[in-house]
Amino acid sequence: MSVRIEIDGRIIEAKAGDDLLSVCLSHGIDVPYFCWHGALGSLGACRQCAVRVYSGPDDATGKIVMSCMTPATDGLRVSVADPEASNFRARVIEWLMVNHPHDCPVCEEAGSCHLQDMTVATGHNERRYRFDKRTHRNQDLGPLLTHEMNRCIACYRCTRFYRDYAGGRDLDAFGAHDNVYFGRAEDGVLESPFAGNLAEVCPTGVFNDKGWSHDYARKWDMRAAPSICPHCAVGCNLFVSERDGRVRRVQNRYHGALNGYFLCDRGRFGPLHVVSPQRFTAPQIAGAVVSEHDAVVAARAAIEQGAIGIGSPRASLEANYALRKLVGAERFFAGVSDAEAKLVRRIVEILRAGPGQIATLSEIEACDAVLVLGEDLTNVAPRIALSLRQTARGAERALATQKGVAHWLDQAVRTAGEGRRSPIVLATPAPDALDDVASLSLRLDPLSIAAFGDAVATALAGGDAPNKAVNIANVLAASERPLIIAGASLGAAQIVEAAAAIVAALGTKARIVLIAPEANSLGLALLGGDGVEAAAAALEADVARNVIVLENELFERAPRGAVDRLFAAATTVVALDALTTEISARADVALPVAAFSESAGTFVNYEGRAQRFFAAVQPQEYAPASWRRLAALGAGDWATLDAIIKDLIADQPELVGVVGAAPDASCSCAHGKIARAPRPLSAHTADDRAGRDPAATPKPDPDSPLSFGMEGARGADVPAALLTGYETHGLHSANAVTRFEEEIGGPLRGGDPGARLFKQGDAALSPAAPFAPIDGHGPLLVPLDDVFSGSETGRASALLAARAPAPRLLLHPDDAAALGLAECASVMLDGVACAAPLTLEPKLARGVVAVSVGKLLPRGPLRRVVVEAAR
Amino acid sequence: MIGWLEALFRVGRKLAAKTVTVQYPEVKPKLPPRSRGRIVLTRDPDGQERCVACNLCAVACPVGCIDLSKAVAEDGRWYPEHFRINFARCIFCGYCEEACPTAAIQLTPDFELSEWRRDALVYDKQDLLIAGQGKVRGYRYWSVAGKAIAGKDKGEAEHEAPPVDLKGLRP
């Protein structure tokens, strides 16, 4: 239902019951604010958003109210420009600034600071307060965030995000009145894997990105490009900012259906792997640096002799396609284990077949009952875990709505909701960070999880099942929007099938999320190809002599034995990568390629959404995009990204949606190309020794409608998929995003970016293939993911590495006792010594051994391992 | 008749007047201290670099000829790791000086910047940084800033109260 209100003479249609501040902001009317946040709701703490409201046409006096705490009602007359209200706001900011230090020149926030924007907007420009400023001591909050408490204006956004929204416990408000302090009880690392968001949530410079501070450039000096996080299957949208050809900072890029306002720390700090010393920069033959020409000649010779290609779930769709084109579809293999390749293909099939609808993150938040099978969400797909924390509050919100409490009155909703929680059932092998919001946490080994899932499906179909499964089936059946989450992280196809069976039993009301292992796992699966074992067998069968490995540390993703067989069978191994890996070091020919921040391409995320990322940094000549390298080696005649996409959809018409992921390079806005650089970009003539302005003739970017210069369109003129920043006159911080949303928390203007490739009912679901038998003795191997580590790219980021825990090996104490192992014992797995000492974990499921994946062992299918004491 | 006699008189009177024209370069002109010429980076009264690399001069510069990047010294001070001004581009408008919150960047009356090579007009930090305070005497930015540096803890800047004791019981 909509209401009509009048704001300074302008008649506005608003959603009934929305708060006045949201209405103003989404209609482009600037009202200063601090404590209000699109995702955190209204609090009324800062008193900054005062406006005058008149109750009706006869009311000539009106009254001053806080717009964030006032619902929009029909016929309301509002005056933002009212002199008394303006004066009120100016006095409030003067009072907020009383203790604010004279820090702007040495504050990272300055230039993109909400406090600066609001101070300028209210006209407060002279300090009248002559007394001493209150000061605070800072805390060391770990390697990711800086802390400068003097700058605080006590808006409480940090604790509301950290505690109420993200479920953190170790950040709090201390003290009283003007002494209030936001920090930890004592110095130490902020534990939440979402702590990095504080840098964006804080409207001043109290919390800031420490990595950015270390390699600092002001906002007005950085070019930014729209990008996609390459570190998990969710595909959160990012801004990647660079200066002097070096990526300095990653920030959230709002996406209504996906990441919204927040990222996880892996997404915020992980992409800085592109500036790590592990970057691979010079072509090598047999480990020795050679010229580009020699390396390319050697690679071409290897291809002419016949080669198979091994793709990668972390390379773009285009790069994988170029490789497939180069070697031929029958010689193209996915760079993962056979079992994973098969499992991800099956996930694609299930997602396409329906009947469950694939849930976006915003839909996850609206679900009213959730069953998680096997996935350790906080570590596998952290942003989904953050959404699930909002799902948990669904029952609370529903009760509050019943009682007539507006949804944006967040604190009131918490009180009125009486602490109710929507049912969330976690069935996982290891203790889970989401246990505190789960109504039931089951610790089961992977096979029991699958069996439990099957039992729920049986119960839903009316069959005989254990009580626990029947109860859960009843909850799911009674709910309006049940959600089933499963994935590939345990390597168990059984679990994915069980999830599909439950969704099939629930019918069309069910939502499903199947989490693939990596950013472009689904894209790779759409191109087909078996795994590394099949590739090794093909080489051994003399299908070809050589092998090309695309952006892949195979030792992470496939059993070591299979990769060693591959190396043994291949005459020449050609590796293309942006990072130095064991593969690139052992390869006969290694060629550097561009990282995701230097090239354009497409990732397909867990919902089958094709999303385009663009180069933030001009690519170096020695490291062109992978698909360009492959084109030069003979894959095709593609001068631009659009050309390769055209060939891709001609070859595979079902991927036609990829075109719609973002406008193509011919897209032109009112002011021409879209500028990555802010205006003015400082220092653009400082090195201009030849008398020409290099910024006037920036290098063209053939792969996108973006330009590296400062001429061009920006801000509201730009399609959502191409936003290079929230450029708005007078607003410089990330809070300006409200100008780009259709409504607060809704989609971006012009629709959320990305193109969904799967339509439910596209294909019928074939019956599940028989599961590979799990032979052998010993406990089941459970891979332990970690939000701060991820794959080899995540570990190459120095900031994430500083937060990553030591590799772990966990056993249940009873299992350990049965094996005769004590805490800290050295352990052998399948006869190979494990680098991590044994930790006893009483909350672990029985019959499993949990091992840090990637660091100690590669990913792989579910299997049993023999655990014994090291000799 | 009267008209040209008067003109003759007016011109003739100048023969006895004091000359304004200066025989530059033999005679150097004396310019007021606020004239806008060569740009320098000054130091505070303690001889410490004043520039904190806030980049305001760079963004205020209408021609974009100033380039610098921030680094942090061991004592916690921010300073420019490099600082470059391209005088071939500079228009001596003085906006950088106007924008500077620490009185670090100042324009001097020295206008003799001609060079044979364009390269020589790109001044780096060692060319810009002078030993003195320039026109602004006695100003120390760090003594009014809230950020702590070695030798100036929290609460020790001007107009600062001692840090709050959070564990104190007083209301």
GROMACS .gro file of C-alpha atoms in nm, chain B residues 12-104:
model
   93
  883GLY     CA    1   5.860   6.625  -1.920
  884ARG     CA    2   5.789   6.604  -1.550
  885LYS     CA    3   5.873   6.232  -1.564
  886LEU     CA    4   6.234   6.321  -1.650
  887ALA     CA    5   6.283   6.423  -1.293
  888ALA     CA    6   6.074   6.146  -1.135
  889LYS     CA    7   6.218   5.836  -0.968
  890THR     CA    8   6.243   5.539  -1.209
  891VAL     CA    9   6.017   5.239  -1.145
  892THR     CA   10   6.166   5.009  -1.408
  893VAL     CA   11   6.416   4.772  -1.262
  894GLN     CA   12   6.709   4.659  -1.471
  895TYR     CA   13   6.641   4.291  -1.425
  896PRO     CA   14   6.843   4.063  -1.424
  897GLU     CA   15   7.127   4.299  -1.328
  898VAL     CA   16   6.907   4.430  -1.049
  899LYS     CA   17   6.693   4.177  -0.862
  900PRO     CA   18   6.341   4.292  -0.781
  901LYS     CA   19   6.228   4.285  -0.421
  902LEU     CA   20   5.897   4.097  -0.416
  903PRO     CA   21   5.659   4.089  -0.120
  904PRO     CA   22   5.678   3.764   0.081
  905ARG     CA   23   5.331   3.661  -0.030
  906SER     CA   24   5.421   3.660  -0.399
  907ARG     CA   25   5.348   3.325  -0.556
  908GLY     CA   26   5.660   3.169  -0.699
  909ARG     CA   27   5.856   2.848  -0.651
  910ILE     CA   28   5.686   2.606  -0.411
  911VAL     CA   29   5.867   2.472  -0.104
  912LEU     CA   30   5.794   2.222   0.168
  913THR     CA   31   5.867   2.362   0.511
  914ARG     CA   32   5.952   2.218   0.850
  915ASP     CA   33   5.797   2.285   1.187
  916PRO     CA   34   5.986   2.473   1.461
  917ASP     CA   35   6.143   2.146   1.576
  918GLY     CA   36   6.287   2.083   1.231
  919GLN     CA   37   6.041   1.802   1.160
  920GLU     CA   38   5.881   1.773   0.819
  921ARG     CA   39   5.543   1.945   0.827
  922CYS     CA   40   5.387   1.759   0.537
  923VAL     CA   41   5.166   1.469   0.649
  924ALA     CA   42   5.085   1.350   0.297
  925CYS     CA   43   4.714   1.425   0.324
  926ASN     CA   44   4.697   1.481  -0.052
  927LEU     CA   45   4.481   1.791  -0.027
  928CYS     CA   46   4.730   1.999  -0.227
  929ALA     CA   47   4.729   1.735  -0.498
  930VAL     CA   48   4.352   1.734  -0.531
  931ALA     CA   49   4.324   2.111  -0.503
  932CYS     CA   50   4.577   2.158  -0.782
  933PRO     CA   51   4.377   2.263  -1.089
  934VAL     CA   52   4.635   2.125  -1.328
  935GLY     CA   53   4.712   1.810  -1.130
  936CYS     CA   54   5.088   1.866  -1.120
  937ILE     CA   55   5.145   1.749  -0.761
  938ASP     CA   56   5.207   1.384  -0.688
  939LEU     CA   57   5.280   1.233  -0.348
  940SER     CA   58   5.220   0.917  -0.153
  941LYS     CA   59   5.181   0.852   0.213
  942ALA     CA   60   5.413   0.653   0.436
  943VAL     CA   61   5.427   0.621   0.812
  944ALA     CA   62   5.746   0.694   1.002
  945GLU     CA   63   5.858   0.484   1.297
  946ASP     CA   64   5.734   0.745   1.540
  947GLY     CA   65   5.384   0.725   1.390
  948ARG     CA   66   5.398   1.045   1.186
  949TRP     CA   67   5.262   1.037   0.834
  950TYR     CA   68   5.501   1.177   0.577
  951PRO     CA   69   5.527   1.183   0.199
  952GLU     CA   70   5.738   0.897   0.069
  953HIS     CA   71   5.778   1.088  -0.250
  954PHE     CA   72   5.663   1.438  -0.333
  955ARG     CA   73   5.681   1.568  -0.684
  956ILE     CA   74   5.575   1.895  -0.842
  957ASN     CA   75   5.595   1.946  -1.212
  958PHE     CA   76   5.676   2.317  -1.250
  959ALA     CA   77   5.631   2.287  -1.624
  960ARG     CA   78   5.263   2.247  -1.546
  961CYS     CA   79   5.229   2.457  -1.232
  962ILE     CA   80   5.035   2.778  -1.275
  963PHE     CA   81   5.136   2.923  -0.938
  964CYS     CA   82   4.777   2.974  -0.833
  965GLY     CA   83   4.852   2.903  -0.469
  966TYR     CA   84   4.558   2.669  -0.418
  967CYS     CA   85   4.792   2.407  -0.273
  968GLU     CA   86   4.910   2.649  -0.008
  969GLU     CA   87   4.550   2.745   0.060
  970ALA     CA   88   4.447   2.381   0.098
  971CYS     CA   89   4.739   2.273   0.313
  972PRO     CA   90   4.617   2.202   0.668
  973THR     CA   91   4.967   2.189   0.814
  974ALA     CA   92   5.127   2.496   0.652
  975ALA     CA   93   5.378   2.262   0.490
   0.00000   0.00000   0.00000
